[in-house]
Coordinates of C-alpha atoms in Angstrom, one line a residue:
Chain A
M1 CA 13.1 33.4 -43.2
E2 CA 10.8 35.6 -41.1
N3 CA 7.8 35.4 -43.5
Q4 CA 5.1 32.9 -42.7
S5 CA 2.9 34.0 -39.8
I6 CA 2.7 31.6 -36.9
I7 CA 0.9 33.8 -34.4
T8 CA -1.9 36.2 -35.1
I9 CA -3.4 38.3 -32.3
E10 CA -6.6 40.2 -33.0
N11 CA -8.2 42.7 -30.5
L12 CA -7.0 40.7 -27.6
V13 CA -8.1 41.7 -24.1
K14 CA -7.3 40.0 -20.9
R15 CA -8.9 40.9 -17.6
F16 CA -8.3 39.4 -14.2
P17 CA -10.9 39.5 -11.5
M18 CA -10.0 41.7 -8.5
G19 CA -12.6 41.5 -5.9
K20 CA -15.8 42.8 -7.3
D21 CA -14.0 44.6 -10.1
S22 CA -11.5 43.5 -12.7
F23 CA -8.0 44.5 -13.7
T24 CA -7.3 44.8 -17.5
A25 CA -3.8 43.4 -18.1
L26 CA -4.0 43.5 -21.9
K27 CA -6.0 46.0 -23.9
N28 CA -6.9 45.5 -27.6
I29 CA -3.6 43.9 -28.7
N30 CA -3.2 43.3 -32.4
L31 CA 0.1 41.6 -33.5
K32 CA 1.5 39.1 -36.0
F33 CA 4.6 37.0 -35.6
G34 CA 6.4 35.3 -38.4
T35 CA 8.5 32.1 -38.5
G36 CA 12.0 32.5 -37.3
E37 CA 11.5 35.8 -35.5
F38 CA 13.7 36.8 -32.6
T39 CA 11.3 39.1 -30.9
G40 CA 10.9 40.7 -27.5
L41 CA 7.9 41.9 -25.6
I42 CA 9.5 44.8 -23.7
G43 CA 8.1 46.8 -20.9
P44 CA 8.2 47.5 -17.2
S45 CA 6.6 45.2 -14.6
G46 CA 2.8 45.2 -14.9
S47 CA 2.9 46.1 -18.6
G48 CA 1.3 42.8 -19.6
K49 CA 4.2 41.0 -21.3
T50 CA 4.1 37.9 -19.2
T51 CA 0.3 37.7 -19.5
L52 CA 0.6 37.9 -23.3
L53 CA 3.4 35.3 -23.2
N54 CA 1.2 33.0 -21.1
I55 CA -1.7 33.3 -23.6
L56 CA 0.6 32.6 -26.5
G57 CA 1.8 29.5 -24.5
S58 CA -1.8 28.3 -24.1
L59 CA -1.4 28.5 -20.3
D60 CA -4.0 31.2 -20.2
V61 CA -6.9 32.3 -22.4
P62 CA -8.0 35.7 -23.7
T63 CA -11.0 37.4 -22.1
E64 CA -11.9 38.9 -25.5
G65 CA -10.5 38.8 -29.0
K66 CA -8.5 36.0 -30.6
A67 CA -5.0 34.6 -30.4
Y68 CA -4.1 32.1 -33.1
V69 CA -0.9 30.1 -32.4
L70 CA 0.2 27.7 -35.2
G71 CA -3.3 27.9 -36.6
K72 CA -5.0 27.1 -33.3
S73 CA -7.3 29.5 -31.6
I74 CA -6.1 29.6 -28.0
G75 CA -9.4 30.6 -26.5
S76 CA -11.2 27.7 -28.1
L77 CA -8.8 24.9 -27.1
T78 CA -9.8 22.3 -24.6
T79 CA -7.4 21.7 -21.7
K80 CA -6.3 18.5 -23.5
E81 CA -5.8 20.3 -26.8
A82 CA -3.9 23.1 -25.2
A83 CA -1.6 20.6 -23.5
H84 CA -1.1 18.8 -26.8
L85 CA -0.1 22.1 -28.5
R86 CA 2.4 22.8 -25.7
K87 CA 3.8 19.3 -25.9
E88 CA 4.1 19.2 -29.7
S89 CA 5.1 22.7 -30.7
L90 CA 6.1 25.0 -27.9
G91 CA 9.2 25.4 -25.8
F92 CA 9.3 27.4 -22.5
I93 CA 12.2 29.1 -20.8
F94 CA 11.6 30.6 -17.4
Q95 CA 13.3 33.3 -15.3
S96 CA 14.0 30.8 -12.5
Y97 CA 14.7 27.9 -14.9
N98 CA 12.0 25.6 -13.5
L99 CA 14.1 22.5 -13.8
L100 CA 13.1 19.3 -12.1
Q101 CA 15.4 19.4 -9.1
V102 CA 15.7 15.7 -8.4
H103 CA 16.3 14.8 -12.0
T104 CA 19.7 14.9 -13.7
V105 CA 20.5 17.2 -16.6
F106 CA 19.9 14.4 -19.0
E107 CA 16.5 13.5 -17.5
N108 CA 15.4 17.2 -17.5
V109 CA 16.2 17.6 -21.2
E110 CA 14.7 14.2 -21.9
F111 CA 11.4 15.0 -20.3
P112 CA 9.6 16.6 -23.3
L113 CA 10.7 13.7 -25.5
L114 CA 9.2 11.2 -23.0
L115 CA 5.9 13.0 -23.3
L116 CA 6.2 12.7 -27.1
K117 CA 7.0 9.0 -26.7
Y118 CA 10.2 8.9 -28.6
A119 CA 12.2 5.6 -28.6
K120 CA 15.0 5.4 -26.0
S121 CA 17.8 5.5 -28.6
V122 CA 16.3 8.4 -30.4
R123 CA 15.8 10.2 -27.1
H124 CA 19.4 9.7 -26.2
K125 CA 20.7 11.1 -29.4
M126 CA 18.3 14.1 -29.3
V127 CA 19.2 14.9 -25.7
M128 CA 22.9 14.7 -26.4
D129 CA 22.5 16.9 -29.5
A130 CA 20.6 19.5 -27.4
L131 CA 23.2 19.4 -24.7
E132 CA 25.9 19.9 -27.3
W133 CA 24.1 23.0 -28.6
V134 CA 24.3 24.6 -25.1
G135 CA 27.7 23.1 -24.3
L136 CA 26.7 21.0 -21.4
T137 CA 27.6 17.4 -22.5
E138 CA 30.0 17.0 -19.6
K139 CA 27.2 17.8 -17.0
V140 CA 24.9 15.1 -18.3
H141 CA 24.7 13.3 -14.9
S142 CA 24.7 16.4 -12.7
K143 CA 21.5 17.6 -10.9
P144 CA 20.3 21.2 -11.0
P145 CA 21.5 22.0 -7.4
Q146 CA 25.0 21.1 -8.6
L147 CA 24.9 23.6 -11.5
S148 CA 25.5 27.4 -11.6
G149 CA 22.6 29.7 -12.7
G150 CA 24.0 30.0 -16.2
E151 CA 24.3 26.3 -16.5
C152 CA 20.8 25.8 -15.2
Q153 CA 19.4 28.2 -17.8
R154 CA 21.4 26.5 -20.5
V155 CA 19.8 23.2 -19.5
A156 CA 16.4 24.9 -19.6
I157 CA 17.2 26.1 -23.2
A158 CA 18.2 22.6 -24.1
R159 CA 14.9 21.3 -22.7
A160 CA 13.0 23.9 -24.6
M161 CA 14.9 23.2 -27.9
V162 CA 15.3 19.4 -27.7
K163 CA 12.1 18.6 -29.6
K164 CA 12.8 21.4 -32.1
P165 CA 9.6 23.3 -31.5
S166 CA 8.2 25.9 -33.8
L167 CA 8.0 28.5 -31.0
V168 CA 10.0 29.2 -27.9
L169 CA 8.6 31.5 -25.3
A170 CA 11.2 32.9 -22.9
D171 CA 10.0 34.8 -19.8
E172 CA 12.9 37.0 -18.4
P173 CA 15.5 34.3 -19.2
T174 CA 18.4 36.4 -18.0
A175 CA 16.9 38.0 -14.9
N176 CA 18.8 35.8 -12.6
L177 CA 22.1 35.8 -14.5
D178 CA 25.2 37.9 -14.6
A179 CA 26.3 39.8 -17.7
A180 CA 28.7 37.1 -19.0
N181 CA 26.2 34.3 -18.6
S182 CA 23.4 36.4 -20.0
H183 CA 25.4 37.0 -23.2
H184 CA 26.4 33.3 -23.4
I185 CA 22.8 32.0 -23.3
L186 CA 21.5 34.8 -25.6
K187 CA 24.2 33.9 -28.2
T188 CA 23.1 30.3 -27.8
M189 CA 19.5 31.1 -28.4
E190 CA 20.4 33.4 -31.3
T191 CA 22.4 30.6 -32.9
L192 CA 19.6 28.1 -32.4
N193 CA 17.1 30.6 -33.9
R194 CA 19.3 31.0 -36.9
E195 CA 20.2 27.4 -37.4
L196 CA 16.8 25.8 -36.6
N197 CA 14.6 28.7 -37.7
T198 CA 12.7 28.5 -34.4
T199 CA 10.7 31.5 -33.4
F200 CA 11.8 33.1 -30.1
I201 CA 9.5 35.5 -28.2
F202 CA 11.0 37.0 -25.1
A203 CA 9.3 38.9 -22.3
T204 CA 12.0 41.1 -20.9
H205 CA 13.1 44.5 -19.7
D206 CA 16.7 43.5 -19.6
E207 CA 18.9 45.7 -21.9
K208 CA 21.2 42.8 -22.6
V209 CA 18.4 40.8 -24.1
I210 CA 17.0 43.8 -25.9
S211 CA 20.3 44.3 -27.6
Y212 CA 20.0 40.9 -29.3
L213 CA 16.4 41.3 -30.5
R214 CA 15.5 41.8 -34.1
R215 CA 12.0 42.9 -33.3
K216 CA 11.1 45.0 -30.2
I217 CA 7.4 45.3 -29.2
Y218 CA 7.1 47.8 -26.4
L219 CA 4.2 47.3 -24.1
L220 CA 2.9 49.9 -21.7
D221 CA -0.1 49.5 -19.4
G222 CA -1.3 46.6 -21.4
R223 CA -1.1 48.3 -24.8
V224 CA 1.4 48.0 -27.7
D225 CA 3.3 51.2 -27.4
K226 CA 5.8 50.6 -30.2
D227 CA 6.6 47.8 -32.6
E228 CA 10.1 48.1 -33.9
I229 CA 11.9 45.9 -36.4
I230 CA 15.7 46.0 -36.2
R231 CA 18.0 45.0 -39.0
I232 CA 21.2 43.6 -37.5
N233 CA 24.3 42.8 -39.4
Q234 CA 25.0 39.2 -38.2
N235 CA 28.7 39.8 -38.6
E236 CA 28.6 42.4 -35.9
R237 CA 27.3 40.0 -33.4
S238 CA 29.8 37.2 -34.0
Chain B
M1 CA 0.8 5.3 -17.2
K2 CA 4.3 4.0 -18.0
L3 CA 5.6 7.5 -18.1
A4 CA 3.9 8.4 -14.8
L5 CA 5.5 5.3 -13.2
K6 CA 8.9 6.3 -14.6
L7 CA 8.6 9.9 -13.4
A8 CA 7.2 9.0 -10.1
Y9 CA 10.0 6.5 -9.5
R10 CA 12.6 9.2 -10.4
N11 CA 10.9 11.8 -8.2
L12 CA 10.7 9.4 -5.3
I13 CA 14.3 8.2 -5.5
G14 CA 15.4 11.8 -6.1
A15 CA 13.6 12.9 -2.9
G16 CA 16.0 10.7 -0.9
L17 CA 15.5 10.6 2.9
R18 CA 11.9 11.9 2.8
T19 CA 10.9 9.0 0.6
W20 CA 12.7 6.4 2.6
L21 CA 11.2 7.6 5.9
N22 CA 7.7 7.1 4.6
V23 CA 8.7 3.8 3.0
I24 CA 10.1 2.4 6.2
V25 CA 7.0 3.5 8.2
L26 CA 4.8 1.8 5.6
S27 CA 6.9 -1.3 5.4
F28 CA 6.6 -1.6 9.2
S29 CA 2.9 -1.7 8.8
F30 CA 3.2 -4.4 6.1
V31 CA 5.3 -6.6 8.3
V32 CA 3.3 -6.2 11.5
I33 CA 0.0 -6.7 9.7
I34 CA 1.2 -9.8 8.0
W35 CA 2.8 -11.1 11.2
L36 CA -0.4 -10.5 13.3
K37 CA -2.6 -12.1 10.6
G38 CA -0.1 -15.0 10.4
I39 CA -0.4 -15.5 14.1
M40 CA -4.2 -15.6 13.9
S41 CA -4.0 -18.1 11.0
G42 CA -1.5 -20.1 13.0
W43 CA -3.7 -20.1 16.0
D44 CA -6.7 -21.1 13.9
Y45 CA -4.7 -23.9 12.3
Q46 CA -3.2 -25.0 15.7
A47 CA -6.5 -24.9 17.5
K48 CA -8.3 -27.0 14.9
T49 CA -5.4 -29.4 14.5
D50 CA -5.1 -29.9 18.3
M51 CA -8.8 -30.3 18.7
T52 CA -8.9 -32.9 15.9
N53 CA -5.9 -34.8 17.4
W54 CA -7.0 -34.6 21.0
E55 CA -10.8 -34.0 21.3
I56 CA -13.0 -34.4 18.2
G57 CA -11.2 -36.5 15.7
G58 CA -13.0 -36.4 12.3
G59 CA -16.4 -35.8 13.9
Q60 CA -18.6 -37.5 16.4
Y61 CA -22.0 -39.1 17.1
W62 CA -23.4 -37.9 20.4
H63 CA -26.0 -39.6 22.4
E64 CA -29.2 -37.6 21.8
N65 CA -29.3 -36.6 25.5
Y66 CA -25.7 -35.6 25.8
D67 CA -24.9 -32.0 26.5
P68 CA -21.2 -31.4 27.5
L69 CA -22.2 -28.1 29.2
D70 CA -24.8 -29.7 31.4
P71 CA -23.5 -32.5 33.7
F72 CA -27.0 -33.5 34.7
T73 CA -27.5 -35.0 31.2
L74 CA -24.7 -37.5 31.8
L75 CA -27.0 -39.8 33.8
D76 CA -29.2 -40.4 30.8
S77 CA -26.6 -39.9 28.0
H78 CA -25.7 -43.5 27.2
A79 CA -26.9 -46.2 24.9
P80 CA -25.7 -49.5 23.4
I81 CA -23.2 -49.1 20.6
P82 CA -25.1 -48.9 17.3
A83 CA -24.7 -52.0 15.3
A84 CA -24.0 -50.0 12.1
L85 CA -20.7 -48.7 13.6
Q86 CA -19.5 -52.0 15.1
S87 CA -17.3 -52.9 12.1
E88 CA -15.6 -49.4 12.2
I89 CA -15.1 -49.8 15.9
N90 CA -13.5 -53.2 15.4
S91 CA -11.2 -51.7 12.7
G92 CA -10.2 -48.8 15.0
D93 CA -11.8 -46.2 12.8
V94 CA -14.4 -45.3 15.5
V95 CA -13.6 -44.8 19.1
P96 CA -16.5 -45.1 21.6
L97 CA -16.4 -43.1 24.8
L98 CA -18.5 -43.5 28.0
I99 CA -18.8 -40.4 30.1
A100 CA -19.8 -40.4 33.7
Q101 CA -19.6 -38.1 36.8
G102 CA -17.4 -38.8 39.7
T103 CA -15.5 -37.4 42.7
I104 CA -11.9 -37.8 43.7
F105 CA -10.4 -37.1 47.0
P106 CA -6.8 -35.9 46.5
E107 CA -5.1 -35.1 49.8
G108 CA -8.4 -35.3 51.6
R109 CA -10.1 -32.7 49.4
M110 CA -13.1 -33.4 47.3
Q111 CA -13.0 -32.6 43.6
S112 CA -15.6 -33.3 40.9
V113 CA -14.4 -35.0 37.8
V114 CA -15.7 -36.3 34.5
I115 CA -14.8 -39.9 34.1
K116 CA -14.2 -40.9 30.5
G117 CA -14.0 -44.5 29.6
I118 CA -11.9 -45.0 26.5
N119 CA -10.4 -48.0 24.7
P120 CA -6.7 -48.2 25.6
E121 CA -5.8 -49.4 22.1
Q122 CA -7.5 -46.4 20.3
T123 CA -5.3 -44.5 17.8
I124 CA -7.6 -41.6 16.9
F125 CA -6.8 -39.4 19.9
R126 CA -3.2 -38.5 20.9
I127 CA -4.2 -39.1 24.5
P128 CA -1.7 -41.8 25.7
T129 CA -4.5 -44.3 26.5
Q130 CA -2.2 -47.3 26.0
K131 CA -0.9 -46.5 29.5
L132 CA -4.2 -47.6 30.8
D133 CA -3.3 -51.2 29.7
T134 CA -1.4 -51.7 33.0
S135 CA -1.9 -54.3 35.7
T136 CA -2.1 -52.6 39.1
D137 CA -4.1 -53.1 42.3
A138 CA -5.8 -49.7 41.8
I139 CA -7.7 -48.7 38.6
P140 CA -5.1 -47.2 36.1
A141 CA -6.1 -43.7 35.2
I142 CA -4.5 -40.9 33.2
I143 CA -5.1 -37.2 33.5
G144 CA -4.0 -34.0 31.8
A145 CA -1.4 -31.5 33.0
I146 CA -4.0 -28.9 34.0
M147 CA -5.9 -31.4 36.1
A148 CA -2.6 -32.6 37.7
K149 CA -1.7 -29.1 38.5
N150 CA -5.2 -28.2 40.0
S151 CA -5.4 -31.4 42.0
R152 CA -1.7 -31.6 42.8
L153 CA -1.6 -35.2 41.5
Q154 CA 1.5 -36.8 40.2
T155 CA 2.3 -40.0 38.3
G156 CA 2.1 -42.9 40.7
D157 CA -0.3 -41.2 43.1
V158 CA -3.2 -43.3 44.3
V159 CA -6.5 -41.5 45.0
T160 CA -10.0 -42.5 45.8
L161 CA -12.6 -42.2 43.1
R162 CA -16.3 -42.2 44.0
W163 CA -19.1 -42.6 41.4
R164 CA -22.8 -43.4 41.2
D165 CA -23.8 -46.3 39.0
T166 CA -26.8 -46.5 36.7
N167 CA -28.9 -47.9 39.5
G168 CA -28.1 -44.8 41.7
T169 CA -25.8 -46.7 44.0
F170 CA -22.6 -44.9 45.2
D171 CA -19.4 -46.9 45.0
A172 CA -15.7 -46.1 45.4
A173 CA -12.3 -47.5 44.4
D174 CA -8.8 -46.4 44.3
I175 CA -7.2 -45.2 41.1
V176 CA -3.6 -44.8 40.3
I177 CA -2.3 -42.1 38.0
V178 CA -0.3 -43.9 35.4
E179 CA 0.4 -41.0 33.1
I180 CA 0.0 -37.2 33.0
F181 CA -0.3 -35.9 29.4
S182 CA 0.0 -32.4 28.1
S183 CA -2.1 -30.9 25.3
N184 CA -3.1 -27.5 24.1
V185 CA -6.8 -28.3 24.6
P186 CA -7.9 -27.4 28.1
A187 CA -11.3 -29.0 27.5
I188 CA -9.8 -32.5 27.6
E189 CA -7.6 -31.8 30.6
Q190 CA -9.7 -29.8 33.1
S191 CA -11.3 -32.1 35.6
Q192 CA -11.1 -35.1 33.2
L193 CA -10.1 -38.5 34.3
Y194 CA -9.5 -41.3 31.7
I195 CA -9.8 -44.9 32.5
A196 CA -10.4 -48.0 30.4
L197 CA -13.8 -48.2 28.7
D198 CA -14.6 -51.7 29.8
K199 CA -13.7 -50.8 33.4
L200 CA -16.0 -47.8 33.4
Q201 CA -18.8 -49.8 31.8
E202 CA -18.3 -52.4 34.6
M203 CA -18.3 -49.7 37.3
M204 CA -21.4 -48.0 35.9
I205 CA -23.2 -51.3 35.1
L206 CA -23.6 -50.2 31.6
A207 CA -22.2 -53.0 29.6
D208 CA -21.5 -52.1 25.9
E209 CA -23.1 -48.6 26.4
V210 CA -21.3 -45.4 25.4
T211 CA -22.0 -41.7 25.3
T212 CA -20.1 -40.6 22.2
L213 CA -18.5 -42.2 19.1
T214 CA -15.6 -40.4 17.4
F215 CA -14.7 -41.3 13.9
R216 CA -11.3 -41.0 12.3
E217 CA -12.3 -39.8 8.8
S218 CA -13.7 -36.3 8.5
K219 CA -16.8 -36.7 6.5
E220 CA -19.6 -34.1 6.2
S221 CA -22.2 -36.7 5.3
R222 CA -22.6 -39.8 7.5
P223 CA -25.7 -41.8 8.0
E224 CA -28.3 -40.7 10.5
I225 CA -28.5 -43.2 13.5
D226 CA -31.6 -43.3 15.6
G227 CA -31.0 -42.0 19.1
W228 CA -27.6 -40.4 18.1
T229 CA -26.9 -36.9 16.9
L230 CA -24.2 -36.4 14.2
K231 CA -21.7 -33.6 15.0
T232 CA -19.5 -33.0 12.0
K233 CA -16.0 -31.6 12.4
S234 CA -17.0 -28.2 11.1
M235 CA -19.9 -28.1 13.7
L236 CA -17.5 -29.0 16.5
T237 CA -14.9 -26.4 15.4
R238 CA -17.4 -23.6 14.8
Q239 CA -16.6 -22.2 18.3
V240 CA -13.0 -21.8 17.3
D241 CA -14.0 -20.1 14.0
E242 CA -16.2 -17.7 15.9
M243 CA -13.5 -17.0 18.5
I244 CA -10.9 -16.3 15.8
K245 CA -13.4 -14.1 14.0
T246 CA -13.9 -12.1 17.2
K247 CA -10.2 -11.8 17.8
S248 CA -9.6 -10.8 14.2
A249 CA -12.2 -8.0 14.6
G250 CA -10.2 -6.8 17.6
Q251 CA -7.0 -6.9 15.6
T252 CA -8.5 -4.9 12.8
I253 CA -8.5 -1.9 15.1
L254 CA -4.7 -2.4 15.5
F255 CA -4.4 -2.7 11.7
V256 CA -6.4 0.5 11.2
I257 CA -4.1 2.4 13.7
L258 CA -1.0 1.1 12.0
L259 CA -2.4 2.0 8.6
L260 CA -3.5 5.4 9.9
L261 CA 0.0 6.2 11.1
A262 CA 1.5 5.2 7.7
M263 CA -1.2 7.0 5.8
L264 CA -0.7 10.1 7.9
A265 CA 2.9 10.2 6.8
I266 CA 1.9 9.7 3.1
F267 CA -0.9 12.3 3.3
D268 CA 1.5 14.8 5.0
T269 CA 4.1 14.2 2.3
Q270 CA 1.5 14.7 -0.4
V271 CA 0.1 17.9 1.0
L272 CA 3.6 19.2 1.5
S273 CA 4.6 18.2 -2.0
I274 CA 1.7 20.1 -3.5
F275 CA 2.5 23.2 -1.6
R276 CA 6.3 23.0 -2.1
R277 CA 6.3 21.8 -5.7
Q278 CA 4.0 24.4 -7.2
K279 CA 6.7 25.4 -9.7
E280 CA 7.3 21.8 -10.7
I281 CA 3.6 21.3 -11.2
G282 CA 3.4 24.4 -13.4
T283 CA 6.5 23.1 -15.3
Y284 CA 4.8 19.8 -16.0
I285 CA 1.8 21.6 -17.3
A286 CA 3.9 24.0 -19.4
L287 CA 5.8 21.0 -20.9
G288 CA 2.6 19.4 -22.1
Y289 CA 1.0 17.6 -19.2
T290 CA -2.7 18.2 -18.5
R291 CA -3.6 19.0 -14.9
Q292 CA -5.3 15.6 -14.6
Q293 CA -2.1 13.9 -15.7
V294 CA -0.2 15.8 -13.0
V295 CA -2.9 14.6 -10.5
G296 CA -2.2 11.1 -11.8
L297 CA 1.5 11.5 -11.5
F298 CA 1.3 12.7 -7.9
T299 CA -1.1 9.9 -7.1
V300 CA 1.2 7.3 -8.6
E301 CA 4.1 8.9 -6.8
G302 CA 2.3 8.5 -3.4
T303 CA 1.1 5.0 -4.2
M304 CA 4.6 4.0 -5.2
H305 CA 5.6 4.5 -1.5
A306 CA 3.5 1.3 -0.9
V307 CA 5.3 -0.5 -3.7
L308 CA 8.7 0.5 -2.4
A309 CA 7.5 -0.4 1.1
A310 CA 6.5 -3.9 -0.1
I311 CA 10.0 -4.4 -1.5
V312 CA 11.7 -3.1 1.6
S313 CA 9.4 -5.3 3.7
M314 CA 10.6 -8.2 1.7
V315 CA 14.2 -7.4 2.5
Y316 CA 13.9 -7.3 6.3
G317 CA 10.4 -8.6 6.8
M318 CA 10.7 -11.9 5.0
P319 CA 13.6 -13.2 7.1
F320 CA 11.8 -12.0 10.2
L321 CA 8.5 -13.7 9.2
I322 CA 10.3 -16.9 8.2
W323 CA 12.2 -16.9 11.5
Q324 CA 8.9 -16.4 13.4
A325 CA 7.3 -19.3 11.5
K326 CA 10.2 -21.5 12.7
V327 CA 10.5 -20.4 16.4
G328 CA 7.0 -19.2 16.9
W329 CA 5.8 -16.6 19.4
T330 CA 5.7 -17.7 23.0
M331 CA 3.0 -15.9 25.0
P332 CA 4.4 -14.2 28.1
I333 CA 1.5 -15.5 30.3
D334 CA 0.3 -19.1 30.9
A335 CA -2.0 -19.9 27.9
S336 CA -3.6 -22.8 29.8
E337 CA -5.4 -20.3 31.9
F338 CA -7.3 -19.0 28.9
G339 CA -9.6 -22.1 28.8
M340 CA -9.5 -22.4 25.0
A341 CA -7.5 -24.4 22.6
I342 CA -4.4 -22.2 22.4
A343 CA -0.8 -23.3 22.5
Q344 CA 1.8 -21.5 24.7
T345 CA 3.8 -20.9 21.5
L346 CA 1.9 -19.9 18.4
Y347 CA 3.5 -20.5 15.0
P348 CA 2.3 -18.0 12.4
V349 CA 1.0 -19.4 9.2
Y350 CA 1.3 -17.2 6.1
S351 CA -0.6 -17.9 3.0
L352 CA -0.2 -16.3 -0.4
G353 CA -3.7 -14.9 -0.1
L354 CA -2.8 -13.3 3.2
V355 CA 0.3 -11.6 1.8
V356 CA -1.4 -10.5 -1.5
S357 CA -4.5 -9.2 0.3
T358 CA -2.4 -7.2 2.8
V359 CA -0.3 -5.7 0.0
V360 CA -3.4 -4.9 -2.1
V361 CA -5.3 -3.3 0.8
V362 CA -2.3 -1.2 1.9
T363 CA -1.5 -0.2 -1.7
L364 CA -5.1 0.8 -2.4
T365 CA -5.4 2.8 0.8
T366 CA -2.2 4.5 -0.1
A367 CA -3.5 5.3 -3.5
V368 CA -6.7 6.9 -2.1
V369 CA -4.7 8.8 0.5
S370 CA -2.3 10.0 -2.2
Y371 CA -5.2 11.0 -4.6
L372 CA -7.1 13.1 -2.1
P373 CA -4.6 15.9 -1.7
A374 CA -3.5 15.6 -5.3
R375 CA -7.0 16.6 -6.5
K376 CA -6.1 20.1 -5.5
I377 CA -3.8 20.3 -8.5
A378 CA -6.7 20.0 -10.9
K379 CA -7.9 23.4 -9.6
M380 CA -4.6 25.1 -9.9
N381 CA -3.9 28.0 -12.2
P382 CA -0.8 26.9 -14.2
T383 CA 0.5 30.4 -14.6
E384 CA 0.5 31.0 -10.8
A385 CA 1.9 27.5 -10.2
L386 CA 4.8 28.3 -12.6
R387 CA 5.7 31.3 -10.4
G388 CA 5.5 29.1 -7.3
K389 CA 2.7 31.2 -6.0
L390 CA 0.7 29.4 -3.2
Q391 CA -2.9 28.8 -4.3

């Protein structure tokens, strides 16, 4: 399954201005990601994993080098094209869930489909399917403040997965969760990755997440320190 | 746009009390502005209607020398009734008036009056002139309530009237007050004395001569008559228009203050939203919105306050405005002192144009006020917004 390349990064450099000088967050990164990968960008704070994830998510642009996501060069996209790429093909999962607080669970998950202008009946079915994947069909009318952290992150996963994107970018998805909830949502994501062949890229330094990864890219001071592919027997996990 | 409306509605309703506080403040502005404008329209309508019914009819011919603001012109402001108008006079569609100066002596005091000779059978003015058709020893006269109050005259009182006829000879006779009428037009009440036209012509030795001719039908084009000046209804009510315009300008300041208060609440909410909802803004962008679309969403959200306010205004404002139109607004001070055509109780008149224009102006102002802080979103860095970092 993990064959066709959906992301290619060539000599990527990212600098941030810091007063008169600049800080180099990513230094000469060269990577390729295939379809259906379950990969983690691992490293301590300041290693550049979130910066790289933001570039892959077309929320930021490289200072030098190229990053191709689903055949699109991130640095060359207009704001509108970048928004279109995110809307059509990317899903995001954030450390602090980033759910719309005044919307219900249903409305939160429905949001990406509204942007894609799906018909109401289609939206309803897709949202209910997504909530079923994460086991939250009974919370459909609840609002985020009424949910636990684990439930919120499951809603965020459903929102990221509802449109069945090619790529899901998850930034520290378990950082605010306890061990049980972390394993629950990681299993959910692993299942979705397997069943829908969606590529997952994590930015993490959480050992629980790392234990689920099939590819581990270690970043240190903005450079790729190690790129490790793990062969896991799926039976072990289940 | 449809999506922005849907999301904005969800966000507003979800925000609960914060939204409703703004909406109530804004709806208050709607209702007060419509009510005040309705009062002005009502006053305009009342003033013109009362002037038409009591003072100017459908327009007038004035003797070329007549100037109501200069009493010295009265001596020379009379001429025989133009033959061209005789048939209309006979049919009651034109009312001739002879105007002269005089003095009355109520309770031994001396008071200048304008004596108006009018046909008792006329039906153009609402002045109860039929009461002049009374047989008494003294000359029957009617006066307005303001005059009655100032001269302390009552119905049945007899008072001496002195006048100077066309030959310059002073003469005097007793008059009896047969009726005191009340109008909302001070100009026809203050120091005005109404007696029968033929009697005044006889007193002044001015047989068949008059000062003004008032016609029933309001026509902008009537024939020019030599020696007479045509004063159309619009010319005679111009003063009212100018007065209303002046008052409206004054009211605009109140509207601006009201709007400012409401807009301050909206602006404050928008600024707070942009600071407090950074993560949400970042999330919208991550999920596929452009920054401009988020600006649009926040602008729509702010503007929707005005839409909700219009709906809330309908709920409590409409019954209030309808009730006001029925019972009117009674001024706390005596309106007759104002010296202009204003009723003690004003009945607001609301037109569709008034309501629509108020809603449009308030909504557009809200849109602008909502857009101004929302522009900041366009400069936001989405990655920092996602982390909720203040920018």
